[in-house]
C-alpha positions as a LaTeX table, in Angstrom:
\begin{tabular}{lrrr}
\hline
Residue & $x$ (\AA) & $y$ (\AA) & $z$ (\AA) \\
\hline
Unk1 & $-9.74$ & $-7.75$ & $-15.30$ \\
Unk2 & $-7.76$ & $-10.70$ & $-15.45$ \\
Unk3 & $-6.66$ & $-12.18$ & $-11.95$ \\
Unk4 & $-5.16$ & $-15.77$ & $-12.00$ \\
Unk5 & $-4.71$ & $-17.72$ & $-8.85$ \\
Unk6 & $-1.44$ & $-19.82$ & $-8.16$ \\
Unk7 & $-3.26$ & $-23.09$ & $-8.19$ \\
Unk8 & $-4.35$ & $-22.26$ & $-11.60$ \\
Unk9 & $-0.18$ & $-21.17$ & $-12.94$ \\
Unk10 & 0.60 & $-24.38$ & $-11.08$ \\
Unk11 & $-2.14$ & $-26.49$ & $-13.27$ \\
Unk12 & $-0.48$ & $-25.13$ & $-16.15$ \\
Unk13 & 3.25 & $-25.77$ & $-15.00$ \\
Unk14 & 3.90 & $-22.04$ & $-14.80$ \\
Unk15 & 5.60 & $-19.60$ & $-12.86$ \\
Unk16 & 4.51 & $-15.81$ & $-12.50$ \\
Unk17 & 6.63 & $-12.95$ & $-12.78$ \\
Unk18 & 5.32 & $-11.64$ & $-9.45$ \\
Unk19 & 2.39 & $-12.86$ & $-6.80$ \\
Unk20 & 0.40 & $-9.84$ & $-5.73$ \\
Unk21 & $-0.05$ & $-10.51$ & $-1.48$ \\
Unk22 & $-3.61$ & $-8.66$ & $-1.56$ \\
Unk23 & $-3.64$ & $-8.16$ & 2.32 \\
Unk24 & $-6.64$ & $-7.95$ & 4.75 \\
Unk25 & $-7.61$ & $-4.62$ & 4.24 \\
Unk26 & $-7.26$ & $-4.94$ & 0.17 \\
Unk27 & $-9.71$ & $-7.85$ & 0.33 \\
Unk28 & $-12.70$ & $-7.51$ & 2.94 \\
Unk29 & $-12.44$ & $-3.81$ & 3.28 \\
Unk30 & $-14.60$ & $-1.58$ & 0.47 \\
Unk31 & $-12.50$ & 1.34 & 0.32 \\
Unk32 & $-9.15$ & $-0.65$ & $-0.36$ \\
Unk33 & $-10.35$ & $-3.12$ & $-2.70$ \\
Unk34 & $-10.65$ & 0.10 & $-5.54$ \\
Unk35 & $-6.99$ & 0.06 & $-4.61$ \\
Unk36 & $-6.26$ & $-3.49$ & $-5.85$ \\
Unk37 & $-8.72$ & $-3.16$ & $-8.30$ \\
Unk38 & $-6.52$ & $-0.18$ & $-9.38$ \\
Unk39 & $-3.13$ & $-2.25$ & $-9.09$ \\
Unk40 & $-4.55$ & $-5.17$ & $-11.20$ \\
Unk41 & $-5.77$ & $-2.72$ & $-13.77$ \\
Unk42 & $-1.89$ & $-1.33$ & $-14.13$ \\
Unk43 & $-0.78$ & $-4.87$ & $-13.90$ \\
Unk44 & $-2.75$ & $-5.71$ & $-16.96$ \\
Unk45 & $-2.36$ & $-2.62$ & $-18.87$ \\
Unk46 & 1.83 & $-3.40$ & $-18.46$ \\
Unk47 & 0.99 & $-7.30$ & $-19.48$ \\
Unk48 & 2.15 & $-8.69$ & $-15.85$ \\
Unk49 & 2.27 & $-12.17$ & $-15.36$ \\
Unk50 & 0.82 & $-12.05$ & $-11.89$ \\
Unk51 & $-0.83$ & $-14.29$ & $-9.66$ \\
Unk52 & $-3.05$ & $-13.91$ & $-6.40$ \\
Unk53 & $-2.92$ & $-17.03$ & $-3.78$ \\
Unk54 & $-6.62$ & $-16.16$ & $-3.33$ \\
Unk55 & $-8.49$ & $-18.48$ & $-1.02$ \\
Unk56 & $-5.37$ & $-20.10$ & 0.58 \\
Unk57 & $-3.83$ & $-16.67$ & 0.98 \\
Unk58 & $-4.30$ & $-15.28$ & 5.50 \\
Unk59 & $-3.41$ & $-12.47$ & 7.50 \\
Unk60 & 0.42 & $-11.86$ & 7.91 \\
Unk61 & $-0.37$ & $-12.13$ & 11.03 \\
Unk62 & 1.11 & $-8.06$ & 11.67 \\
Unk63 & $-1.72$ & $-7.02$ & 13.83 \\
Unk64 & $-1.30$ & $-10.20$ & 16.06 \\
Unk65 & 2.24 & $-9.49$ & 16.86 \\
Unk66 & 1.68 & $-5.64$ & 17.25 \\
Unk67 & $-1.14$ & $-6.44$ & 20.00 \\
Unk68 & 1.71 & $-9.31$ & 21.68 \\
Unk69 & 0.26 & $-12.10$ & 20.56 \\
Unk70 & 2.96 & $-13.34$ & 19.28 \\
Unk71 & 2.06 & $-17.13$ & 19.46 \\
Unk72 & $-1.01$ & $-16.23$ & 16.80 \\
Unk73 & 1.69 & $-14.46$ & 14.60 \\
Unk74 & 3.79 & $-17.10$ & 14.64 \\
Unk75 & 0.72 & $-19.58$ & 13.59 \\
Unk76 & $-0.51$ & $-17.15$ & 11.15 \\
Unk77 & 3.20 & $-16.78$ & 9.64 \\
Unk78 & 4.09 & $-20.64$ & 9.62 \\
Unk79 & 0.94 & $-21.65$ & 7.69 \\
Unk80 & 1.20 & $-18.56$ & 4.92 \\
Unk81 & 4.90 & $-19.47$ & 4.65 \\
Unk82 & 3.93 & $-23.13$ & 3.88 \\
Unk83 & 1.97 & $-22.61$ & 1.15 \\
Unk84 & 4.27 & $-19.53$ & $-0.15$ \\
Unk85 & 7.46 & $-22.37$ & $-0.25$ \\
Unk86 & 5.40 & $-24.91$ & $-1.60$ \\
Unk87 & 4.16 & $-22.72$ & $-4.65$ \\
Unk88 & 8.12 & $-22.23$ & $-4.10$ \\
Unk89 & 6.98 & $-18.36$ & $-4.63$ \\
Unk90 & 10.37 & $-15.31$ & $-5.39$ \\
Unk91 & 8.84 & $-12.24$ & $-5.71$ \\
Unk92 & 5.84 & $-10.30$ & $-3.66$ \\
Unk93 & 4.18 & $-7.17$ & $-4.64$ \\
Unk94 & 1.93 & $-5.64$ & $-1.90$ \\
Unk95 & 0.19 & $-2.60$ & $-1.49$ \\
Unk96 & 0.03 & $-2.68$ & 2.06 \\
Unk97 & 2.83 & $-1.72$ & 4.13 \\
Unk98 & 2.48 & $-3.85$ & 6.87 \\
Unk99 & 2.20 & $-6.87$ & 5.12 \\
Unk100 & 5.60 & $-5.77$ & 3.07 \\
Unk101 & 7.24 & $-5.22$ & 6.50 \\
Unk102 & 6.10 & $-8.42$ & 7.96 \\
Unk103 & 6.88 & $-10.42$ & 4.86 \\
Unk104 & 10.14 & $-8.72$ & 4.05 \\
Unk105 & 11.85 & $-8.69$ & 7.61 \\
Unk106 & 10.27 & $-10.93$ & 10.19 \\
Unk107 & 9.17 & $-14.01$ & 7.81 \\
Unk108 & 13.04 & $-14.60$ & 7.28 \\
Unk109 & 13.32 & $-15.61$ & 10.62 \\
Unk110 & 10.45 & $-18.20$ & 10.62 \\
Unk111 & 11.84 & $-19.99$ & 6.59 \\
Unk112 & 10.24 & $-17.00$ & 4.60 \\
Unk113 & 12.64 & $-15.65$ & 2.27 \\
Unk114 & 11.50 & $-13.82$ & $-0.97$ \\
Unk115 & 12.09 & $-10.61$ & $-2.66$ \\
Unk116 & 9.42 & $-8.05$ & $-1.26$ \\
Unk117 & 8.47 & $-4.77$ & $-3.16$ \\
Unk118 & 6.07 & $-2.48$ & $-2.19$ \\
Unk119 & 3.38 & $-1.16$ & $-5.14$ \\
Unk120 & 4.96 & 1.95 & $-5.53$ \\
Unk121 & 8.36 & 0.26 & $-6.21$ \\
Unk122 & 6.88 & $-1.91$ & $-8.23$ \\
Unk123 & 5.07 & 1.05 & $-10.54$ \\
Unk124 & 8.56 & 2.66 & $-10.54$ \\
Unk125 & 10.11 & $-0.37$ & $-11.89$ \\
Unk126 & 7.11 & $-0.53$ & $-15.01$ \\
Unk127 & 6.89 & 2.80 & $-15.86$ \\
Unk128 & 10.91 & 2.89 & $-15.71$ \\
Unk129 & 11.33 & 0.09 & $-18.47$ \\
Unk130 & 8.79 & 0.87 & $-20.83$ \\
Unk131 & 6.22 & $-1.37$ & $-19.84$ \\
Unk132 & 3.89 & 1.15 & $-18.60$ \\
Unk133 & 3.35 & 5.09 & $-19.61$ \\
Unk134 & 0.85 & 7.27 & $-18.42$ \\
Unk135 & $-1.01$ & 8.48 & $-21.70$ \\
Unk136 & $-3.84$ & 10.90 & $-19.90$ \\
Unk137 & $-3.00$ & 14.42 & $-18.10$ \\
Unk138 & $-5.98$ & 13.81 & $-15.73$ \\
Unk139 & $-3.69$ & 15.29 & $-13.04$ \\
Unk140 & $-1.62$ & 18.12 & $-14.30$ \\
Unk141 & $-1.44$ & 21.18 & $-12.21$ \\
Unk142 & $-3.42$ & 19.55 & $-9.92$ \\
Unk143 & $-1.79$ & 19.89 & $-6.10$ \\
Unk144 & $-0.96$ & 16.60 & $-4.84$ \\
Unk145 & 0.76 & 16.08 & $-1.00$ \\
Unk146 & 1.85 & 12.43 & $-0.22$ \\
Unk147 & 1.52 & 11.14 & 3.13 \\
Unk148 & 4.50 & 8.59 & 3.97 \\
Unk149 & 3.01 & 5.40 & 5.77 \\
Unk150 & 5.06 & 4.39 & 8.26 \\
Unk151 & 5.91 & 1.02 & 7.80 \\
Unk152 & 7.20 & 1.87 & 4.43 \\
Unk153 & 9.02 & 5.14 & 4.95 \\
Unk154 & 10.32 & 4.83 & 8.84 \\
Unk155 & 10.63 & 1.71 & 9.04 \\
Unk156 & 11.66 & 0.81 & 5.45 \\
Unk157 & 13.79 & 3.66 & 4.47 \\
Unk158 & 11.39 & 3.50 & 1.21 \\
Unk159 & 10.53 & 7.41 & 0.56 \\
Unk160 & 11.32 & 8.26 & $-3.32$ \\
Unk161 & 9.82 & 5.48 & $-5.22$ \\
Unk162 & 6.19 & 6.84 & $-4.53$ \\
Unk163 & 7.51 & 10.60 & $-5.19$ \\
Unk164 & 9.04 & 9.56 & $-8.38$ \\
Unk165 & 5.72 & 7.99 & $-9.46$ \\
Unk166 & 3.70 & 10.64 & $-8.84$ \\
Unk167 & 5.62 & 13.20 & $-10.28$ \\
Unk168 & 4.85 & 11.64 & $-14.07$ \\
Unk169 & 1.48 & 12.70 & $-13.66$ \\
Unk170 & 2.85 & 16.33 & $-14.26$ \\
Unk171 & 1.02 & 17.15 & $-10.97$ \\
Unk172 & 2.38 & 19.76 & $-8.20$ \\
Unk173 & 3.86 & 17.12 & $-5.80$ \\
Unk174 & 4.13 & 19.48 & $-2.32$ \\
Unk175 & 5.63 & 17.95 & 0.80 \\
Unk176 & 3.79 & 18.64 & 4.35 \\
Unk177 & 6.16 & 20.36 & 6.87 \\
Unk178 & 6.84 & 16.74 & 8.12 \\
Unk179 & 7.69 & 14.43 & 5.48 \\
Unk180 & 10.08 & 11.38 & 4.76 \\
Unk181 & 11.96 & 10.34 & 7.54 \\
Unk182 & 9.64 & 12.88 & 9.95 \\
Unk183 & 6.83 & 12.12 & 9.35 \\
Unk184 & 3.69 & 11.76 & 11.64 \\
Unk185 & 2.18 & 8.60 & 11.69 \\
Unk186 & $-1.45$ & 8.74 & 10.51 \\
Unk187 & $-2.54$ & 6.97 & 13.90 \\
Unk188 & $-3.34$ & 3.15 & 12.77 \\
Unk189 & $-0.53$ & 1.64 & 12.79 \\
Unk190 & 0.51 & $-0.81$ & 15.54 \\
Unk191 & $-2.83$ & $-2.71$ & 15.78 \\
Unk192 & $-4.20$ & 1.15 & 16.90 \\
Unk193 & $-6.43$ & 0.75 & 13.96 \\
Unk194 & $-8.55$ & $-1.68$ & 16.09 \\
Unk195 & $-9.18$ & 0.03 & 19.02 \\
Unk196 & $-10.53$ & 3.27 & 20.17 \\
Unk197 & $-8.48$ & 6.86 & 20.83 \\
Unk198 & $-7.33$ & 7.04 & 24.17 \\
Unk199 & $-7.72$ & 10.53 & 26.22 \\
Unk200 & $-5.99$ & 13.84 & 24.21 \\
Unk201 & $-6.93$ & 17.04 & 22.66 \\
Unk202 & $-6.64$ & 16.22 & 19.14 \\
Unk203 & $-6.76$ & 12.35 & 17.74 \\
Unk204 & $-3.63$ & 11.14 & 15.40 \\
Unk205 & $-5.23$ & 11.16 & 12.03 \\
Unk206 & $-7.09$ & 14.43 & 12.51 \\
Unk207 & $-3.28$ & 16.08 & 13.27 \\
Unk208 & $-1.72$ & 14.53 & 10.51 \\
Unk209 & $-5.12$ & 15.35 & 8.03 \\
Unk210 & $-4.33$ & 19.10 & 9.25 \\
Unk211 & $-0.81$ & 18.38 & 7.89 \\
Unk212 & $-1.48$ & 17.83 & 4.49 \\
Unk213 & $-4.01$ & 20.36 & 4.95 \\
Unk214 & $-1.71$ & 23.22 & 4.86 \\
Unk215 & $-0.75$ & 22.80 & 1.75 \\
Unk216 & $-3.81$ & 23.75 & 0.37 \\
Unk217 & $-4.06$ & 20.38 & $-1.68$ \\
Unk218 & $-6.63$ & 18.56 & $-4.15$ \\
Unk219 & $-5.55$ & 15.10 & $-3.22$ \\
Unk220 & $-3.90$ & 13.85 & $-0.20$ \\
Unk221 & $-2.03$ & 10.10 & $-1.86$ \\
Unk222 & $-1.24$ & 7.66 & 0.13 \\
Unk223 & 0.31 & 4.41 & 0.06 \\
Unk224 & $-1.40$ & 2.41 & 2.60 \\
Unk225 & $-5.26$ & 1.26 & 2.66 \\
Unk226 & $-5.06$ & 1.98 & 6.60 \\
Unk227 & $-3.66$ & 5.28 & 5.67 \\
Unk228 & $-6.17$ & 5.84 & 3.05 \\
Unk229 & $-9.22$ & 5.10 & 5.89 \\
Unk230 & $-7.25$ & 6.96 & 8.41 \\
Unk231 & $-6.77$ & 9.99 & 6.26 \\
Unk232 & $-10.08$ & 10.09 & 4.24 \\
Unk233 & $-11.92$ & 10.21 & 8.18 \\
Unk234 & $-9.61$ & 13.16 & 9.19 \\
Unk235 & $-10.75$ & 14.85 & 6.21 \\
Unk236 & $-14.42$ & 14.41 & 7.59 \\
Unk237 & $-13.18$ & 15.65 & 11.02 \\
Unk238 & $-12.12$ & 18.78 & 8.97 \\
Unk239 & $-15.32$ & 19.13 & 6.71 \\
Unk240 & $-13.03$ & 19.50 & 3.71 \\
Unk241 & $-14.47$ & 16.40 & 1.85 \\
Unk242 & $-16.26$ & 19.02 & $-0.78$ \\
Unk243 & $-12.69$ & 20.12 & $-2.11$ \\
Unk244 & $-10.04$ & 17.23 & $-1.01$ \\
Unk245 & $-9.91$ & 13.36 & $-1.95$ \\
Unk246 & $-7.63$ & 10.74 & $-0.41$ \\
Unk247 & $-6.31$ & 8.37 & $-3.06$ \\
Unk248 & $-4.06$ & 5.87 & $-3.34$ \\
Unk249 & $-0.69$ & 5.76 & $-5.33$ \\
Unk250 & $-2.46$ & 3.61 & $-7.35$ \\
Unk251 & $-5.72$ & 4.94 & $-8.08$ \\
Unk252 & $-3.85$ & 7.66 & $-9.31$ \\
Unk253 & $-1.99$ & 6.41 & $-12.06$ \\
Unk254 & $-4.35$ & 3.47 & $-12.84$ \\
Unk255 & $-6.96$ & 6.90 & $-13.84$ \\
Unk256 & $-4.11$ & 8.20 & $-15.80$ \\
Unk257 & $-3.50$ & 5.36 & $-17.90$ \\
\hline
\end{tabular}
């Protein structure tokens, strides 16, 4: 895979076409680096001038701000934004929602201003113009539900870009009774990731697993690595992990190119 930094475009007194914000969760976390393994594998296969800001590249600072710490947010956000204006950066891709809502709508306020596109946008945009097409059928007739993460769908208004993109893998795209603008948070959003359940009878992720659940499906996609974790436990909760796997958006049309 080819992954070049923006110190190393800079060196060469280049510009990418996009820089690819990795995230927390898509660098340190096992399970979500497959899913920017799988971005940078369609990246390449479309010949994407990308970049990563690797080593200088920190938290949004989301989870901070979601807790109330907003004086680390604002620390977090001023030193990212820094090194974003001096690489004098347009365009983000990220496949994490919260860092697209963070960068997208609360870094204007602090100097941060750039175009931000979520993954699945971006995909759209390839596979739209040519630049990418999905050659295998790995997922035809195959039952596919998509769970909408909530910082991209509620909060975002962003609900058909992923659709569209799955629906060229000629699978059986099937919408849980709550979808789009309804639907049912998977339970780690808000900096809820990081803590424990509090007192109920059911907890979030295991509700919203027996969502996508009742539509009998192969693979539950998602958009969102905390979405991914959140979903792939409640499908341990419901002992299902024999006949259903939790992939990203990604994942599944990286393996179908």
């Amino acid at each position: 895979m080819t992954v070049k930094t923006m110190a190393e475009f800079t060196a060469e007194g280049k510009q990418p076409e996009i820089l690819f914000w990795v995230g927390s969760a898509g660098s340190y976390d096992d399970r979500a680096k497959k899913i920017s393994r799988a971005f940078v594998k369609i990246l390449n296969k479309a010949n994407v001038e990308f970049a990563v800001l690797g080593s200088e590249e920190s938290c949004t600072g989301d989870v901070a701000k979601r807790a109330g710490n907003e004086f680390l947010f604002q620390m977090q956000a001023m030193m990212n934004i820094e090194v974003l204006n001096g690489y004098e950066i347009k365009r983000i891709v990220t496949c994490d929602p919260h860092s697209f809502n963070t960068l997208k709508n609360e870094y204007p306020g602090l100097g941060g201003n750039y175009d931000v596109v979520h993954h699945t946008q971006y995909i759209k945009e390839l596979l739209d113009g040519g630049r990418l097409s999905l050659e295998g059928q790995v997922y035809k007739e195959k039952r596919i539900t998509f769970h909408d993460p909530c910082y991209l769908g509620r909060a975002n208004s962003v609900f058909d870009a992923p659709r569209e993109v799955l629906k060229k893998t000629n699978a059986n795209i099937l919408e849980m009774k709550r979808h789009k603008k309804d639907a049912l948070c998977c339970g780690a959003g808000g900096a809820q990731m990081f803590k424990e359940p509090e007192k109920g009878d059911m907890d979030i992720n295991v509700l919203r697993t027996k969502d996508a659940l009742e539509t009998n499906p192969n693979i539950i996609a998602t958009g969102c690595p905390y979405c991914n974790t959140m979903m792939t436990d409640g499908i341990k909760a419901h002992e299902k992990e024999e006949s259903v796997t939790v992939l990203d958006v990604a994942e599944l049309i990286a393996n179908s190119i």
